[in-house]
PDB file of C-alpha atoms in Angstrom:
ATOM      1  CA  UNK A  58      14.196 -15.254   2.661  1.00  0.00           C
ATOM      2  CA  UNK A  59      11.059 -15.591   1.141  1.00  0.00           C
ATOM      3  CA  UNK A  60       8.688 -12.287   0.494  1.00  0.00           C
ATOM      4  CA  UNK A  61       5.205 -12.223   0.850  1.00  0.00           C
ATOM      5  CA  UNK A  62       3.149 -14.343  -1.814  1.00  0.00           C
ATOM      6  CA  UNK A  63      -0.301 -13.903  -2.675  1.00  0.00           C
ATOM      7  CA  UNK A  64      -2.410 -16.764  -4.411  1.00  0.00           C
ATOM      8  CA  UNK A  65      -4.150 -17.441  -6.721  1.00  0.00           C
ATOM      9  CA  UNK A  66      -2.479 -13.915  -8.616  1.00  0.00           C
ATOM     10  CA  UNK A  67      -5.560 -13.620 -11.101  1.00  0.00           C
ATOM     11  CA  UNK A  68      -8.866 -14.676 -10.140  1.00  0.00           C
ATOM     12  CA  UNK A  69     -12.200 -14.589 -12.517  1.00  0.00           C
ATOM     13  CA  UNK A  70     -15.667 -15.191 -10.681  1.00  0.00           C
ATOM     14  CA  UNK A  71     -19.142 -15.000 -11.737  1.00  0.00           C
ATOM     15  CA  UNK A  72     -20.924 -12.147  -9.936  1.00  0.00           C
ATOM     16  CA  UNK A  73     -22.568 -14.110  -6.656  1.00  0.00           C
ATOM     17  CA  UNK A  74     -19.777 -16.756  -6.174  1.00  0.00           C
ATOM     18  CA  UNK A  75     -17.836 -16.747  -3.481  1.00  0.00           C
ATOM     19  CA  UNK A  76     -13.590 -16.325  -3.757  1.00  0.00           C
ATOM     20  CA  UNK A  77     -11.181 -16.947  -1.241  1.00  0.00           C
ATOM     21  CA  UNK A  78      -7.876 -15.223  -1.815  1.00  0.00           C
ATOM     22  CA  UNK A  79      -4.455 -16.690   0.106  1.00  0.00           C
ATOM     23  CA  UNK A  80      -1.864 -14.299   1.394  1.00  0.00           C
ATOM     24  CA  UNK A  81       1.260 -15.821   3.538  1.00  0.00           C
ATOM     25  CA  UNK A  82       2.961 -13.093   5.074  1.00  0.00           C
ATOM     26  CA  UNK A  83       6.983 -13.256   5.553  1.00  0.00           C
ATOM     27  CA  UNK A  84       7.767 -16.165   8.102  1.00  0.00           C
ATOM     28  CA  UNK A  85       7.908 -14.279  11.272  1.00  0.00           C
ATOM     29  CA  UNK A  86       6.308 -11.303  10.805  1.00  0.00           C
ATOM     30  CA  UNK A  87       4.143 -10.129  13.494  1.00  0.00           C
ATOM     31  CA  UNK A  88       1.263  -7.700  11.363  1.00  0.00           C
ATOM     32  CA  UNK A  89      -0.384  -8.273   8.729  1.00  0.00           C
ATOM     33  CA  UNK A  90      -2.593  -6.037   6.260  1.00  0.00           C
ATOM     34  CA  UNK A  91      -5.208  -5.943   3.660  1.00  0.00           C
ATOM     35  CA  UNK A  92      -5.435  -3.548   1.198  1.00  0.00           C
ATOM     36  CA  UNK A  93      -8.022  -3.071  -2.001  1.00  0.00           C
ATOM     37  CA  UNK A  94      -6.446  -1.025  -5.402  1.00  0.00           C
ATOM     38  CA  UNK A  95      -8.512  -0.141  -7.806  1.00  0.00           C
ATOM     39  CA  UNK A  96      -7.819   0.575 -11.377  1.00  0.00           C
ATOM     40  CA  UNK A  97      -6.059   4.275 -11.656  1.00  0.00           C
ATOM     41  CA  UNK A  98      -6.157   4.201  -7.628  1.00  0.00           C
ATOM     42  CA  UNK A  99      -3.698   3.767  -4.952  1.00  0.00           C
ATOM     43  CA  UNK A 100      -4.767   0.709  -2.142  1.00  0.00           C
ATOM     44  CA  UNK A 101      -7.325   1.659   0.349  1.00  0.00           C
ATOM     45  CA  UNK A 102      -6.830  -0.101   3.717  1.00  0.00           C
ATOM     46  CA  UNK A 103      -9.299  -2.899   4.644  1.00  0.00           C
ATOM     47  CA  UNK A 104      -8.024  -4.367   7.656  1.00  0.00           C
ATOM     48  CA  UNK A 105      -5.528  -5.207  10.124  1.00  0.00           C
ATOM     49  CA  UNK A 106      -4.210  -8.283  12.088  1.00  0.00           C
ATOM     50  CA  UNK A 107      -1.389  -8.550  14.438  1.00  0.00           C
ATOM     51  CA  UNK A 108      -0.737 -12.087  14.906  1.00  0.00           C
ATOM     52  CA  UNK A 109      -4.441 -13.930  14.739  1.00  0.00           C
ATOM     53  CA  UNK A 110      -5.919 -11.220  16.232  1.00  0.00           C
ATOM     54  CA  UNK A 111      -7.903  -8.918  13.944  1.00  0.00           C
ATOM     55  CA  UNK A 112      -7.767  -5.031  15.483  1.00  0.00           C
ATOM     56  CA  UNK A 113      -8.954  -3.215  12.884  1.00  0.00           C
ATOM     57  CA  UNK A 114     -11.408  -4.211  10.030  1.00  0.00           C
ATOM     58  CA  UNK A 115     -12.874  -0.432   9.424  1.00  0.00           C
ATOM     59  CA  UNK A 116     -11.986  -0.666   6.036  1.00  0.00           C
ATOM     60  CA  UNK A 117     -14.304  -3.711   4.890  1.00  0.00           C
ATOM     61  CA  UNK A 118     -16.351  -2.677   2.465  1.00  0.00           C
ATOM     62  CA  UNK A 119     -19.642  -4.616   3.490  1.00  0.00           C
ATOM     63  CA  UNK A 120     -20.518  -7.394   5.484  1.00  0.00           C
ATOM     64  CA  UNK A 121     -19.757  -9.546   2.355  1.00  0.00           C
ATOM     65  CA  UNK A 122     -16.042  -9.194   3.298  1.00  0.00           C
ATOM     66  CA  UNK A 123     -14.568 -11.002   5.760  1.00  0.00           C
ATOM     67  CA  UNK A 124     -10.980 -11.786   6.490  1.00  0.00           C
ATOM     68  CA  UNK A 125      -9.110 -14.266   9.163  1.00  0.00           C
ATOM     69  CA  UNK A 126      -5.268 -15.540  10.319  1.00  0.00           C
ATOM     70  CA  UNK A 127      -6.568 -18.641  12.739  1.00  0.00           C
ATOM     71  CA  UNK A 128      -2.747 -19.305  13.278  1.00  0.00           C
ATOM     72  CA  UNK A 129      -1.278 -16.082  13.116  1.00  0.00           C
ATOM     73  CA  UNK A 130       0.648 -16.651  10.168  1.00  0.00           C
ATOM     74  CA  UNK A 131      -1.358 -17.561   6.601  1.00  0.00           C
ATOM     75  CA  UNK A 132      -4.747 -15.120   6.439  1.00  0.00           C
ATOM     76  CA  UNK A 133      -7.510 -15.630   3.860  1.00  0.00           C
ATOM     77  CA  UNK A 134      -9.750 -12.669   2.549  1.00  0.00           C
ATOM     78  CA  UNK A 135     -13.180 -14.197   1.520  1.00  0.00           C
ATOM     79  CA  UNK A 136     -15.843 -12.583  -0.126  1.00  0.00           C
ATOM     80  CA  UNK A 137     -19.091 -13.659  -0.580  1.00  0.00           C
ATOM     81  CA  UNK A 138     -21.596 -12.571  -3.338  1.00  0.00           C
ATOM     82  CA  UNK A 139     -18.752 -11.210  -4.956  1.00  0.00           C
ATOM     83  CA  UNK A 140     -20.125  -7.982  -7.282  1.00  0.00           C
ATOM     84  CA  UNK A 141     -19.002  -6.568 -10.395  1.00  0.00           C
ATOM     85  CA  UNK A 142     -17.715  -3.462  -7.479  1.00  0.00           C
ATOM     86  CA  UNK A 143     -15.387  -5.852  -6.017  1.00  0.00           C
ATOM     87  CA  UNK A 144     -13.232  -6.106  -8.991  1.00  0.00           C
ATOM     88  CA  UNK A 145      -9.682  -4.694  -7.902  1.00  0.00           C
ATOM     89  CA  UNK A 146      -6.284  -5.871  -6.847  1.00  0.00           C
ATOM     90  CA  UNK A 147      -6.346  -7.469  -3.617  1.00  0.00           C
ATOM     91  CA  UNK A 148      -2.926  -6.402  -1.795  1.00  0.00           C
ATOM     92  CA  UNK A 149      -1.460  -8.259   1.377  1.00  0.00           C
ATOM     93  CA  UNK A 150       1.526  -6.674   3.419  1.00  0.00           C
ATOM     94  CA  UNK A 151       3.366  -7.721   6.227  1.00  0.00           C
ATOM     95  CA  UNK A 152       4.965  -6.097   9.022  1.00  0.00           C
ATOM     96  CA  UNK A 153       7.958  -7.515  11.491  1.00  0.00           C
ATOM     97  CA  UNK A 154       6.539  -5.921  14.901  1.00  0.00           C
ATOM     98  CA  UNK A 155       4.290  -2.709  15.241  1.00  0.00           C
ATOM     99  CA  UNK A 156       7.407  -0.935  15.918  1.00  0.00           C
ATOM    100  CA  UNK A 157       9.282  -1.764  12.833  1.00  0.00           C
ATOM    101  CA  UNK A 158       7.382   0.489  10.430  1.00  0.00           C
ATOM    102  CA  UNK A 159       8.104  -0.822   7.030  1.00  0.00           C
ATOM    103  CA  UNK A 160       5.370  -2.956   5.493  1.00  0.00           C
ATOM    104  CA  UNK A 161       6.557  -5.666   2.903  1.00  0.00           C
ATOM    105  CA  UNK A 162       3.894  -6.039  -0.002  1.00  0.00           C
ATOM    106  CA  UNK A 163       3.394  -8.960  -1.850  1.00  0.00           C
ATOM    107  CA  UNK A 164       2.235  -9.379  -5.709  1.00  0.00           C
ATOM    108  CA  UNK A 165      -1.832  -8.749  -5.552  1.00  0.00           C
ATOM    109  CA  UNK A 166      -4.445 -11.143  -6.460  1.00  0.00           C
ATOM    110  CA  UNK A 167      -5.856  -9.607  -9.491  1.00  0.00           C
ATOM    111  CA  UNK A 168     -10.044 -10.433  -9.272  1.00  0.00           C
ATOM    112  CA  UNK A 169     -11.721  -9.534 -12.219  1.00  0.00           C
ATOM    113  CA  UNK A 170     -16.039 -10.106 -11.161  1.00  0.00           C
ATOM    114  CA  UNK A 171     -17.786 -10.874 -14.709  1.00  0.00           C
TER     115      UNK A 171
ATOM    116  CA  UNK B 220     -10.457  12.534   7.453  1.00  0.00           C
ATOM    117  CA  UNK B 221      -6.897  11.981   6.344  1.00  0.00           C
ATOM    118  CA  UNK B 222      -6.938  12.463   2.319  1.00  0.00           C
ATOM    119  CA  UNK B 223      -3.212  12.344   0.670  1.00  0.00           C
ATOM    120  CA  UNK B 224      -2.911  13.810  -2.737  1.00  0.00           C
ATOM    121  CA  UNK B 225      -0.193  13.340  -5.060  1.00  0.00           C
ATOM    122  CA  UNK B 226       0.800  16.349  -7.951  1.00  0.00           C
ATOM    123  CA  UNK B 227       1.646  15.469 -10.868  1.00  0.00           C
ATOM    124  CA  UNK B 228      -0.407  12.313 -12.018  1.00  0.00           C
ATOM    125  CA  UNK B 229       1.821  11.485 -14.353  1.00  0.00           C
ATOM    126  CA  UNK B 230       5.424  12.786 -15.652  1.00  0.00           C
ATOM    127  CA  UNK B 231       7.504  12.051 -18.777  1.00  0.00           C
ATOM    128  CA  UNK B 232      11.496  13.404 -18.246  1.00  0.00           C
ATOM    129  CA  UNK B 233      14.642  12.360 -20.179  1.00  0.00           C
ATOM    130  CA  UNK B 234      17.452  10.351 -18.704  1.00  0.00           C
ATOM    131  CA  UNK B 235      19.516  12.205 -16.415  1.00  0.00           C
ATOM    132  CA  UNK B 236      17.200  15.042 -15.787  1.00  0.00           C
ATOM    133  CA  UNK B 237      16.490  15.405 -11.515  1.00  0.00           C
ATOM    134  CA  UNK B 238      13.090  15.310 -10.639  1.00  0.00           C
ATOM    135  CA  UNK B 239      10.884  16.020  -8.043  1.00  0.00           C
ATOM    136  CA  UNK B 240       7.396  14.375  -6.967  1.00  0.00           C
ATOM    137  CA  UNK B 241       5.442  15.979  -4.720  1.00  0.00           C
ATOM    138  CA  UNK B 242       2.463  14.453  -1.699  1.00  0.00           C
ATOM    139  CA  UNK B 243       0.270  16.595   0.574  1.00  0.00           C
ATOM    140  CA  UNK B 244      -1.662  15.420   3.304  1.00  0.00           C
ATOM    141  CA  UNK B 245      -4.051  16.942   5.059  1.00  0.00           C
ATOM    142  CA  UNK B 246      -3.869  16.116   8.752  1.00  0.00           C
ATOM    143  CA  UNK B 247      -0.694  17.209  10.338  1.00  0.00           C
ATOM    144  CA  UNK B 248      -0.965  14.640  13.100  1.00  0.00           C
ATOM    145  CA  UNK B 249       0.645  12.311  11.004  1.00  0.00           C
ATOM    146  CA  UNK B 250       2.984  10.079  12.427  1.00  0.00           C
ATOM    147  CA  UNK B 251       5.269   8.910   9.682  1.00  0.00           C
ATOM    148  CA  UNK B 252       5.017   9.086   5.722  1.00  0.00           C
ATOM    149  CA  UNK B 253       6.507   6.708   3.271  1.00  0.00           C
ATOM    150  CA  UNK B 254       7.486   6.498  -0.323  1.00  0.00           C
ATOM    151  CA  UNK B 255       6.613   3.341  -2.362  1.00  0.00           C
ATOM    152  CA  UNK B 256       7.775   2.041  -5.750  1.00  0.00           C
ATOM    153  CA  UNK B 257       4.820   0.331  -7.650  1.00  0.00           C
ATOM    154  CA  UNK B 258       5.875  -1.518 -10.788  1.00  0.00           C
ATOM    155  CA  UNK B 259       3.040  -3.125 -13.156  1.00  0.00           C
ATOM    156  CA  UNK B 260       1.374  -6.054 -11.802  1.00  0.00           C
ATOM    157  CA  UNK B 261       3.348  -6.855  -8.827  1.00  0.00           C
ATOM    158  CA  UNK B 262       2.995  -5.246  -5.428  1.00  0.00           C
ATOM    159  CA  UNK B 263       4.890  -2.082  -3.623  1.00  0.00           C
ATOM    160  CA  UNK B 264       8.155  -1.874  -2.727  1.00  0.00           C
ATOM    161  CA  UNK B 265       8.959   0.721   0.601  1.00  0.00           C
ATOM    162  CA  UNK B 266      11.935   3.184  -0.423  1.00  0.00           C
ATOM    163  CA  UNK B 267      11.847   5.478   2.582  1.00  0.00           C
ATOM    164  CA  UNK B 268      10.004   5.943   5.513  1.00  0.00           C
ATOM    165  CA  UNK B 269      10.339   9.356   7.460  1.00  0.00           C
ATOM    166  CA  UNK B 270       9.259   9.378  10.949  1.00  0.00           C
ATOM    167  CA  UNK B 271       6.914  12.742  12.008  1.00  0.00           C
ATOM    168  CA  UNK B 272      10.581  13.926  13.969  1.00  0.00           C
ATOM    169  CA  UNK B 273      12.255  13.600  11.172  1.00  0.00           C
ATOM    170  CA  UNK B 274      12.902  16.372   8.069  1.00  0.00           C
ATOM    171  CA  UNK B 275      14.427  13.823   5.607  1.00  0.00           C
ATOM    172  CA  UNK B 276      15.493  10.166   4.420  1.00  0.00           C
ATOM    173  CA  UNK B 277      18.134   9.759   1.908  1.00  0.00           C
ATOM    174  CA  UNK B 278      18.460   6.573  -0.217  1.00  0.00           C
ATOM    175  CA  UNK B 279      21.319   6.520  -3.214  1.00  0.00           C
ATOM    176  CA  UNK B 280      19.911   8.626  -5.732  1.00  0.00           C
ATOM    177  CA  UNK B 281      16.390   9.340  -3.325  1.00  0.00           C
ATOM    178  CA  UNK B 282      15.934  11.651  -0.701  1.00  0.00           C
ATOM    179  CA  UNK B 283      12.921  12.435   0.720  1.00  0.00           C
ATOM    180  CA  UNK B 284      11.631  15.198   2.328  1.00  0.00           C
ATOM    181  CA  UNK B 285       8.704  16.078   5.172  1.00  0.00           C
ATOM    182  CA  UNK B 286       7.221  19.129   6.204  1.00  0.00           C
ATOM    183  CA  UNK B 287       4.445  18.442   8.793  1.00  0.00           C
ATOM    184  CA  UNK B 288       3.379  22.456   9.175  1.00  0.00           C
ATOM    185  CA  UNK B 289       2.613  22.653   5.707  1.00  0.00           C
ATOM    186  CA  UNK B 290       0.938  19.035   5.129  1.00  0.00           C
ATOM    187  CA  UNK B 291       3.685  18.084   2.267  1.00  0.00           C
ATOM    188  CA  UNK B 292       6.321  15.420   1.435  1.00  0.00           C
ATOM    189  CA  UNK B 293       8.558  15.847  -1.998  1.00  0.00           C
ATOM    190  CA  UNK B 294      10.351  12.720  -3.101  1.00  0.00           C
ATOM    191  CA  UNK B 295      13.833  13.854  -4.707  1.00  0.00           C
ATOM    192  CA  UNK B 296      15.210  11.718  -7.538  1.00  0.00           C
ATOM    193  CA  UNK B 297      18.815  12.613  -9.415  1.00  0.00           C
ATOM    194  CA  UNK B 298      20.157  11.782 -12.613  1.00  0.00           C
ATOM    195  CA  UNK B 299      17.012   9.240 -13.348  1.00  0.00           C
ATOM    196  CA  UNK B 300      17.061   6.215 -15.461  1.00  0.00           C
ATOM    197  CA  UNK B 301      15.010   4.505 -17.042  1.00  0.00           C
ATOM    198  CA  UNK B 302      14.848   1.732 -14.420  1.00  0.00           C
ATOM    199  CA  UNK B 303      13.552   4.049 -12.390  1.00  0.00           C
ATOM    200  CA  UNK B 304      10.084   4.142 -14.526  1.00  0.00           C
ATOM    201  CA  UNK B 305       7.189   3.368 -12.090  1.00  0.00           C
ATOM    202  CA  UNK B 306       4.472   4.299 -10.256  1.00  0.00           C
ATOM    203  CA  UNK B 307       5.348   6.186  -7.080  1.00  0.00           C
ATOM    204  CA  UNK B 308       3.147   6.142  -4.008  1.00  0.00           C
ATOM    205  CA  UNK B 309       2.945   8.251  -1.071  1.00  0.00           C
ATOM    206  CA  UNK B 310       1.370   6.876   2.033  1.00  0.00           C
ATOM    207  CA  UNK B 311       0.984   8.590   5.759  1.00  0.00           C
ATOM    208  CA  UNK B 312       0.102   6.972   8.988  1.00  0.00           C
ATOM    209  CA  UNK B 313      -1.881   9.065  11.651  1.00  0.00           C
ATOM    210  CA  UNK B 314      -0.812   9.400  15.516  1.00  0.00           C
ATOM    211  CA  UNK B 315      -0.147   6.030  17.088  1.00  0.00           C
ATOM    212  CA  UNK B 316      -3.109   6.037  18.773  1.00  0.00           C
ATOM    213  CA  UNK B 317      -5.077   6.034  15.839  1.00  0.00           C
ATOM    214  CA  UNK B 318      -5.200   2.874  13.029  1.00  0.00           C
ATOM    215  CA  UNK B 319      -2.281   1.037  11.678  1.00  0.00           C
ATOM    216  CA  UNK B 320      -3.966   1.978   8.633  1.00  0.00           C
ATOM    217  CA  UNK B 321      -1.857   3.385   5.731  1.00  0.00           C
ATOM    218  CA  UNK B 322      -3.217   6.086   3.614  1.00  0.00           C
ATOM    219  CA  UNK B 323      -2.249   6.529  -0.122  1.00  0.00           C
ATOM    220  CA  UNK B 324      -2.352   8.824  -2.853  1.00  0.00           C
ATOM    221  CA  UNK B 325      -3.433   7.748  -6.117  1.00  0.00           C
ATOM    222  CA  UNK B 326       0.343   8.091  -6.915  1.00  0.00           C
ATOM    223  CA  UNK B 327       2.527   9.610  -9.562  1.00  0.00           C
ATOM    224  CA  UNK B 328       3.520   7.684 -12.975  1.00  0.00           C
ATOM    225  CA  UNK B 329       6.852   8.077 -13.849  1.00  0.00           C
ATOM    226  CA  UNK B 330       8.316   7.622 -17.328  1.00  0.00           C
ATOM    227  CA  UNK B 331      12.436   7.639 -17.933  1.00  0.00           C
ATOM    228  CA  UNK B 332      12.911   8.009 -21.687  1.00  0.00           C
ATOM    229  CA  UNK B 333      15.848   6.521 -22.623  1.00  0.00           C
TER     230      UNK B 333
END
């Protein structure tokens, strides 16, 4: 089936406009993950749902981050104020059940803060 | 803190050669550690996952190694190609109890001259 797709894949905002970036995890699977990658870096976590409940959000950055999955299945990562900081890959991954371990990755939104 | 390094940065072999990429950690309570395949601009793929009882995953040409005591993980690739050119990412998960979170390194850059 169908891997994880991420949209839009390349996003350009004027630092202090809000974005709103799309991840919909493979149909069925249970977890779901945000991750931030910087340039040169490997992801750092952000937070956690397993189905539209979110468990862990320790890595959001600020209170200018905020992510949801009403449903359980589609989750949107917003940021607000958006800085020149926030520019990074935005990486979504999704997991069958917390005991199957492998998490499926999909492409990145690219957001590039001007 | 878990931190998760990743020696060398970058590497430049010949086809054919065997090579060897190497991942500390440094909290032993990890629970499992996996290797990822990072391509440019698209997301991570999951080659192995070793489990804190296990020693060692093999995939085709892969094998993977884990040795909790002494906060390291070598990924094992033979007769490489230049296919195989990538960035490679290690990433550990703590106890159970503790986050879903992954934890990267800042990964290795692989180069298969042809």
């Amino acid at each position: 089936g169908a891997g994880v797709s991420q949209s839009p894949r390349y996003k350009v905002a004027k630092r202090g406009q809000d974005v709103a970036l799309r991840c919909d995890p493979i149909s069925g699977h249970v977890s779901l993950f945000w991750y931030q990658q910087a340039l040169g870096q490997g992801p750092e976590f952000l937070t956690y749902f397993q189905n539209e409940a979110q468990l862990d959000k320790s890595g959001l950055p600020s209170d200018r981050f905020f992510a949801e999955r009403p449903e359980g299945s589609v989750s949107t990562l917003k940021i607000q104020r958006t800085q020149q900081e926030d520019s990074a890959v935005y990486l979504c991954a999704s997991r069958l059940e917390p005991i199957k371990e492998t998490q499926y990755f999909g492409p990145g939104t690219r957001l590039l803060v001007l | 803190k878990q931190e998760v390094t990743q020696i060398p940065a970058a590497l430049s072999v010949p086809e054919g050669e065997n090579l060897v990429l190497n991942c500390s950690f440094t909290d032993s309570a990890i629970y499992n550690l996996q290797w990822f395949r990072q391509d440019p601009g698209k997301g991570l793929t999951s080659l192995l996952l070793i489990q804190s009882s296990q020693r060692e995953q093999t995939s085709g040409r892969l094998n993977a190694s884990l040795d909790k005591s002494s906060g390291r993980s070598t990924l094992y690739i033979a007769a490489s190609q230049p296919g195989d050119s990538a960035t490679y990412l290690c990433a550990g998960r703590l106890t159970p109890s503790g986050s879903e979170k992954l934890v990267f390194g800042k990964g290795t850059k692989l180069t298969v001259n042809p």
